[in-house]
Amino acid sequence: MLWLGIETSCDETAVALVQASAQEIKILRTDVGSQIAKHRPFGGVVPELAVREHLRDLPRMVPDLLRAAGVDWSQIEGVAVTQGPGLAACLMIGYSYAKALGIALDRPVCGVNHLEGHLISPLLGEDAEPIFPFIGLIVSGGHTLLVRVKGWGDYERLGGTVDDAAGEVFDKVARLLGLPYPGGPEIERLARTGNPQAYDFPQSFPERDNFNFSFSGLKTSVRYFLEKNEPAKANPQFLPDVCASFQEAVVQVLTRKALRAARSTGCRVIAASGGVLGNGALRALLAKRCAEKGIALRLAPNDLCTDNAAMIAAAAAFLVRAGLTASVAKDIDPNLRLGVESKSSQS
Ligand code: KG4
Ligand code: ZN
C-alpha cells in the first residue's frame, strides 16, 4: 500500500511517500520544507507566519514529491495526516488539504498522532521491526515523554515534563546565550569544544518515584549563573564550557530516566526519538549506558529526528497493518495525548 504523509503541526511543511507491504515499511521519498530562516528573526515560531508558509508550500510540495518519486496520483492508496498535537491553525492547513485530496482521489484519510509518529520513527532505521514491549523516549521541542509500548496502539504514558520540554529548554538557554533559534543545534555545535564538567548545573529528578522531568530549574540556574559571571563572558572558552555543561545536565537526566523506566518495567528495549535526538551527545550517552546494562537501543535515524511526514505515513501504515485503522478524517485535536496514563505517573 502506498501512503502519502502530510505534516504541518508546527514550523515544518513536510510530505512523504511510504510503501507498506506485509514484510516491510519503506520510505520512498521524504521532503521537508523548513521555515527556520523565516522564524529565526523572531527567536521562535510565529504561528501566523507558519500558517502562511504552509498554505503557500503544501499545495506545491505534494505534486513535486509525486513527480520526484515517479508516482502517479492514482497509485496513492491512503493519505496520512497529523491530527495533533500542534498549533491549531497549522494543523488545519494539512488536515483540510488531506481531506480534500481524499475526496478528490476517493481514498481514505487517516488522522495520525504526531507523537505516535515520533514514537515509531526509530523503527524506520536499519533494524526495522519492533520488539514489544519497549520504552519510547520522545524528546522534542514541545514534548518530553516516556511511554511503555506494549503493542501497536497500546501505550502507557509513564511520565513527561512538568514544565519546559527538553528542546524548549535548549531553545530558551540558547536565547539567554545570545544564540539563534533553534537553539539545540547551536548549543551542540559550541559544546563540541567545551568541557562538560566545567560547571555543575542541576540535574533535577523531581519526585524520584515517577518518570516526570523538570527543566525549568536548570534554565533558571543558567540564567543566574550568566548574571553572576558577566565578566567571564569575555573569555572565549566561557560559552563553549557553558553549552557543554548545560547539555551534559540535560542528556544525563534523559538517559538516567529512560534506563530507570526500562529497569522498573522490565523492558529490554529503548526506542528514542524527537528533535533533541539529533544531539550527538545524547545519542552517545544512551548508547553507552544501554550497552553497559544490556538493553537494546533503537535511535531514530538522524534525518527523521526533527519533524517529518515519513513518520506520519509510516505510523498509519504500521497501525493499519496491525488491523488498527486510525481515525478517518475526524477533526484536528491540538491537545491530542498519547496513550493512557500509568498508575505510577498519577501518584
Ligand atoms: O521534533 P521537533 O522537530 O519538533 C517538535 O515536535 O517539537 O523538535 C525540535 C526541537 C527544537 O527545540 C530544537 O532545538 C531541538 O529539537 N533540537 C536539538 C537538536 N536539534 C534539534 N536539541 C539539541 N541538540 C540538537 N542537535
Ligand atoms: Zn515533533
Coordinates of C-alpha atoms and ligand atoms in Angstrom, one line a residue:
M1 CA 0.0 0.0 0.0
L2 CA 1.3 3.4 -0.9
W3 CA 0.7 6.1 1.7
L4 CA 1.1 9.8 1.3
G5 CA 2.1 11.5 4.6
I6 CA 1.4 15.2 5.4
E7 CA 2.8 17.0 8.4
T8 CA 2.1 20.7 9.2
S9 CA 1.8 20.7 13.0
C10 CA 4.4 23.4 13.7
D11 CA 7.1 25.1 11.5
E12 CA 8.0 22.4 9.0
T13 CA 5.9 21.7 5.9
A14 CA 6.6 18.0 5.3
V15 CA 5.4 15.4 2.8
A16 CA 6.4 11.8 2.2
L17 CA 5.6 8.6 0.4
V18 CA 5.8 5.4 2.2
Q19 CA 5.4 1.9 0.7
A20 CA 3.9 -0.7 3.1
S21 CA 3.9 -4.4 2.5
A22 CA 3.5 -7.4 4.8
Q23 CA 7.3 -7.7 5.0
E24 CA 8.4 -4.1 5.3
I25 CA 7.6 -0.4 5.6
K26 CA 9.8 1.5 3.3
I27 CA 10.2 5.3 2.7
L28 CA 10.1 6.1 -1.0
R29 CA 10.8 9.8 -0.5
T30 CA 10.5 12.4 2.2
D31 CA 10.7 16.2 1.7
V32 CA 10.8 18.8 4.5
G33 CA 10.4 22.5 3.8
S34 CA 11.9 24.1 6.9
Q35 CA 10.7 27.5 7.9
I36 CA 13.6 28.1 10.3
A37 CA 15.0 31.1 8.4
K38 CA 11.6 32.8 8.5
H39 CA 11.1 32.4 12.2
R40 CA 14.7 33.0 13.3
P41 CA 14.5 36.8 13.4
F42 CA 11.6 36.4 16.0
G43 CA 13.5 34.0 18.2
G44 CA 10.8 31.3 17.9
V45 CA 7.9 30.0 15.9
V46 CA 5.3 32.7 14.9
P47 CA 2.1 30.8 14.3
E48 CA 0.6 33.4 11.8
L49 CA 3.8 33.2 9.8
A50 CA 3.9 29.4 9.9
V51 CA 0.3 29.2 8.6
R52 CA 1.1 31.4 5.6
E53 CA 4.2 29.3 4.8
H54 CA 2.2 26.0 5.0
L55 CA -0.6 27.5 2.8
R56 CA 1.9 28.5 0.2
D57 CA 4.2 25.5 0.2
L58 CA 2.0 22.4 0.8
P59 CA 0.0 22.5 -2.5
R60 CA 3.3 22.9 -4.3
M61 CA 5.2 20.3 -2.4
V62 CA 2.8 17.4 -2.8
P63 CA 2.8 17.3 -6.6
D64 CA 6.6 17.9 -6.6
L65 CA 7.0 14.9 -4.3
L66 CA 5.0 12.6 -6.6
R67 CA 6.9 13.8 -9.6
A68 CA 10.3 13.3 -8.0
A69 CA 9.3 9.8 -6.8
G70 CA 7.8 8.9 -10.2
V71 CA 4.4 8.1 -8.6
D72 CA 1.0 8.9 -10.2
W73 CA -1.9 10.2 -8.1
S74 CA -3.8 7.1 -8.8
Q75 CA -1.2 5.0 -7.0
I76 CA -1.8 6.6 -3.7
E77 CA -3.9 4.3 -1.6
G78 CA -4.3 6.3 1.6
V79 CA -3.5 9.8 2.9
A80 CA -2.0 10.1 6.5
V81 CA -2.1 13.5 8.1
T82 CA -1.1 14.8 11.5
Q83 CA -4.2 15.3 13.6
G84 CA -2.4 16.8 16.7
P85 CA -0.9 17.8 19.0
G86 CA 0.3 21.1 17.5
L87 CA -0.6 24.6 16.6
A88 CA -4.3 24.6 15.7
A89 CA -4.1 26.9 12.7
C90 CA -1.1 24.9 11.3
L91 CA -2.8 21.5 11.8
M92 CA -5.8 22.8 10.0
I93 CA -3.9 23.5 6.8
G94 CA -2.6 20.0 6.5
Y95 CA -5.9 18.5 7.5
S96 CA -8.0 20.4 5.1
Y97 CA -5.6 19.7 2.3
A98 CA -5.6 15.9 3.1
K99 CA -9.4 15.8 3.4
A100 CA -9.8 17.5 0.0
L101 CA -7.3 15.1 -1.5
G102 CA -9.1 12.1 0.0
I103 CA -12.3 13.3 -1.6
A104 CA -10.7 14.0 -5.0
L105 CA -8.9 10.7 -5.1
D106 CA -11.6 8.7 -3.4
R107 CA -9.1 7.4 -0.8
P108 CA -9.2 7.1 3.0
V109 CA -7.7 9.9 5.1
C110 CA -6.1 8.7 8.3
G111 CA -5.5 11.2 11.2
V112 CA -2.2 10.4 13.0
N113 CA -1.0 11.4 16.4
H114 CA 2.2 13.4 15.9
L115 CA 3.7 11.8 19.0
E116 CA 3.0 8.3 17.6
G117 CA 4.9 9.4 14.5
H118 CA 8.0 10.2 16.7
L119 CA 7.5 7.1 18.7
I120 CA 7.7 4.8 15.6
S121 CA 10.5 6.7 13.9
P122 CA 13.3 4.6 15.4
L123 CA 11.6 1.6 13.6
L124 CA 12.4 3.2 10.3
G125 CA 16.1 2.7 10.6
E126 CA 18.1 -0.4 9.7
D127 CA 16.6 -2.7 12.2
A128 CA 13.0 -2.1 11.2
E129 CA 10.7 -4.5 13.0
P130 CA 9.6 -3.6 16.6
I131 CA 10.2 -5.7 19.6
F132 CA 7.4 -5.3 22.1
P133 CA 7.4 -4.3 24.8
F134 CA 9.7 -1.3 24.6
I135 CA 10.3 2.0 26.3
G136 CA 9.7 5.0 24.0
L137 CA 11.6 8.2 24.9
I138 CA 10.3 11.1 22.9
V139 CA 12.3 14.4 23.2
S140 CA 11.2 17.2 21.0
G141 CA 10.6 20.9 21.2
G142 CA 7.1 20.5 22.5
H143 CA 7.3 17.2 24.4
T144 CA 9.4 15.1 26.7
L145 CA 7.7 11.8 27.2
L146 CA 8.4 8.3 28.5
V147 CA 6.0 5.7 27.2
R148 CA 5.7 1.9 27.7
V149 CA 4.8 0.5 24.3
K150 CA 3.1 -2.9 24.8
G151 CA 1.9 -3.3 21.2
W152 CA 0.5 -1.2 18.4
G153 CA -1.9 1.4 19.8
D154 CA -1.2 0.1 23.4
Y155 CA 0.7 2.9 25.1
E156 CA 1.2 3.6 28.7
R157 CA 2.3 7.1 29.5
L158 CA 4.9 6.7 32.3
G159 CA 5.8 10.3 32.7
G160 CA 6.6 13.6 30.9
T161 CA 7.9 17.0 31.6
V162 CA 6.1 19.1 34.3
D163 CA 7.3 22.4 32.8
D164 CA 9.6 23.0 29.8
A165 CA 10.2 20.3 27.2
A166 CA 13.9 19.3 26.6
G167 CA 14.0 21.0 23.2
E168 CA 12.3 24.1 24.6
V169 CA 15.0 24.4 27.3
F170 CA 17.7 24.1 24.7
D171 CA 16.0 26.9 22.8
K172 CA 15.5 29.1 25.8
V173 CA 19.0 28.7 27.1
A174 CA 20.4 29.4 23.6
R175 CA 18.4 32.7 23.7
L176 CA 20.0 33.6 27.1
L177 CA 23.4 32.9 25.5
G178 CA 22.5 35.1 22.5
L179 CA 22.4 32.2 20.1
P180 CA 19.9 32.0 17.2
Y181 CA 16.8 29.8 17.0
P182 CA 16.5 26.8 17.1
G183 CA 19.0 26.6 20.0
G184 CA 19.6 22.8 20.1
P185 CA 21.9 22.5 17.1
E186 CA 23.7 25.8 18.1
I187 CA 24.4 24.6 21.7
E188 CA 25.6 21.3 20.4
R189 CA 28.0 22.9 17.9
L190 CA 29.6 25.1 20.7
A191 CA 29.6 22.3 23.2
R192 CA 31.9 20.2 21.0
T193 CA 34.8 22.4 22.0
G194 CA 33.6 22.9 25.6
N195 CA 34.2 20.9 28.9
P196 CA 31.0 19.3 30.1
Q197 CA 32.4 19.2 33.7
A198 CA 33.4 22.9 33.7
Y199 CA 30.2 24.0 35.6
D200 CA 27.9 22.0 37.7
F201 CA 24.3 22.7 36.6
P202 CA 21.5 20.9 38.4
Q203 CA 20.3 17.6 37.1
S204 CA 16.9 17.6 38.6
F205 CA 15.0 14.4 39.4
P206 CA 11.6 15.7 40.7
E207 CA 9.6 13.1 42.6
R208 CA 12.1 10.4 42.2
D209 CA 9.5 7.6 42.3
N210 CA 7.9 8.6 39.0
F211 CA 9.1 9.3 35.5
N212 CA 8.4 13.0 35.2
F213 CA 11.0 15.6 34.1
S214 CA 11.6 19.2 35.1
F215 CA 13.9 21.5 33.2
S216 CA 12.8 25.0 34.3
G217 CA 15.2 24.9 37.4
L218 CA 18.1 24.2 35.1
K219 CA 17.1 27.1 32.8
T220 CA 16.9 29.4 35.8
S221 CA 20.2 28.2 37.2
V222 CA 21.9 29.0 33.8
R223 CA 20.3 32.5 33.8
Y224 CA 21.5 33.3 37.4
F225 CA 24.9 31.9 36.5
L226 CA 25.2 34.1 33.5
E227 CA 24.2 37.2 35.5
K228 CA 26.8 36.4 38.2
N229 CA 29.6 35.7 35.7
E230 CA 29.2 38.6 33.4
P231 CA 33.0 39.4 33.3
A232 CA 33.8 35.8 32.3
K233 CA 31.9 36.2 29.0
A234 CA 35.0 37.8 27.5
N235 CA 36.8 34.5 27.8
P236 CA 36.5 32.6 24.5
Q237 CA 36.2 29.3 26.4
F238 CA 33.3 30.5 28.5
L239 CA 30.5 30.0 26.0
P240 CA 31.6 26.5 24.9
D241 CA 32.0 25.4 28.5
V242 CA 28.5 26.7 29.5
C243 CA 27.0 25.0 26.5
A244 CA 28.8 21.7 27.2
S245 CA 27.9 21.7 30.9
F246 CA 24.3 22.6 30.2
Q247 CA 24.0 19.9 27.5
E248 CA 25.6 17.4 29.9
A249 CA 22.9 18.1 32.6
V250 CA 20.1 17.5 30.0
V251 CA 21.4 14.4 28.5
Q252 CA 22.3 12.8 31.8
V253 CA 18.7 13.3 33.1
L254 CA 17.1 12.0 29.9
T255 CA 19.4 8.9 29.8
R256 CA 19.0 8.0 33.5
K257 CA 15.2 8.3 33.5
A258 CA 14.9 6.2 30.3
L259 CA 17.1 3.5 31.8
R260 CA 15.2 3.6 35.0
A261 CA 11.9 3.2 33.1
A262 CA 13.3 0.2 31.4
R263 CA 14.5 -1.3 34.6
S264 CA 11.4 -0.7 36.6
T265 CA 9.0 -2.1 33.8
G266 CA 11.3 -5.0 32.8
C267 CA 11.5 -3.7 29.2
R268 CA 14.8 -4.7 27.5
V269 CA 14.5 -2.2 24.6
I270 CA 14.5 1.6 24.5
A271 CA 13.5 3.4 21.3
A272 CA 14.4 7.1 21.3
S273 CA 13.1 9.9 19.0
G274 CA 12.3 13.6 18.5
G275 CA 14.3 16.7 17.5
V276 CA 16.6 16.5 20.5
L277 CA 17.7 13.0 19.5
G278 CA 19.6 14.8 16.7
N279 CA 22.0 15.6 19.5
G280 CA 25.2 13.5 19.2
A281 CA 26.0 13.7 23.0
L282 CA 22.5 12.3 23.9
R283 CA 22.8 9.5 21.2
A284 CA 26.3 8.6 22.5
L285 CA 25.3 8.5 26.2
L286 CA 22.2 6.5 25.6
A287 CA 24.3 4.0 23.5
K288 CA 27.0 3.8 26.2
R289 CA 24.6 3.3 29.1
C290 CA 22.3 0.8 27.3
A291 CA 25.3 -1.3 26.3
E292 CA 26.5 -1.3 29.9
K293 CA 23.1 -2.5 31.1
G294 CA 22.5 -5.0 28.2
I295 CA 19.5 -3.0 26.9
A296 CA 18.8 -2.9 23.1
L297 CA 18.7 0.7 21.8
R298 CA 16.9 1.9 18.7
L299 CA 17.6 5.5 17.8
A300 CA 15.5 7.4 15.2
P301 CA 17.7 7.9 12.1
N302 CA 19.3 11.4 12.2
D303 CA 17.2 12.7 9.3
L304 CA 14.0 11.5 10.9
C305 CA 14.5 13.1 14.4
T306 CA 13.0 16.5 13.7
D307 CA 9.5 16.8 12.3
N308 CA 8.9 14.9 9.0
A309 CA 6.0 13.3 7.2
A310 CA 7.6 9.9 6.7
M311 CA 7.0 9.1 10.4
I312 CA 3.3 10.1 9.9
A313 CA 2.8 8.0 6.9
A314 CA 4.7 5.1 8.5
A315 CA 2.6 5.3 11.7
A316 CA -0.6 5.0 9.7
A317 CA 1.0 2.1 7.8
F318 CA 2.0 0.2 10.9
L319 CA -1.4 0.7 12.6
V320 CA -3.3 -0.3 9.5
R321 CA -1.1 -3.4 9.0
A322 CA -1.8 -4.3 12.7
G323 CA -5.5 -4.1 11.9
L324 CA -6.0 -0.9 13.9
T325 CA -7.3 1.6 11.3
A326 CA -6.5 5.0 12.7
S327 CA -9.3 7.6 12.8
V328 CA -10.6 8.6 9.5
A329 CA -10.9 12.4 8.9
K330 CA -12.1 13.4 12.4
D331 CA -11.3 16.9 13.2
I332 CA -7.8 18.2 14.3
D333 CA -7.0 18.0 18.0
P334 CA -4.3 20.5 19.1
N335 CA -4.1 18.8 22.5
L336 CA -4.1 15.2 21.4
R337 CA -2.4 13.0 24.0
L338 CA -0.6 9.7 23.6
G339 CA -1.7 6.6 25.4
V340 CA -3.2 6.1 28.8
E341 CA -1.8 7.5 32.0
S342 CA 0.1 4.9 34.1
K343 CA -1.0 4.5 37.7
S344 CA 2.5 5.5 38.9
S345 CA 2.5 8.7 36.9
Q346 CA -0.7 9.8 38.5
S347 CA 0.6 9.3 42.0
Ligands
KG4_1 O1 10.7 17.2 17.0 P1 10.9 18.6 16.6 O2 11.4 18.9 15.2 O3 9.7 19.4 16.8 C1 8.7 19.2 17.8 O4 7.8 18.3 17.6 O5 8.8 19.9 18.8 O6 12.0 19.2 17.7 C2 12.5 20.5 17.6 C3 13.4 20.7 18.8 C4 13.9 22.1 18.9 O7 13.6 22.6 20.3 C5 15.4 22.1 18.7 O8 16.1 23.0 19.4 C6 15.7 20.6 19.2 O9 14.6 19.9 18.7 N1 16.9 20.1 18.5 C7 18.0 19.8 19.2 C8 19.0 19.4 18.3 N2 18.4 19.5 17.0 C9 17.1 19.9 17.2 N3 18.3 19.9 20.5 C10 19.5 19.5 21.0 N4 20.5 19.1 20.1 C11 20.3 19.1 18.8 N5 21.3 18.7 17.9
ZN2 ZN 7.7 16.8 16.6

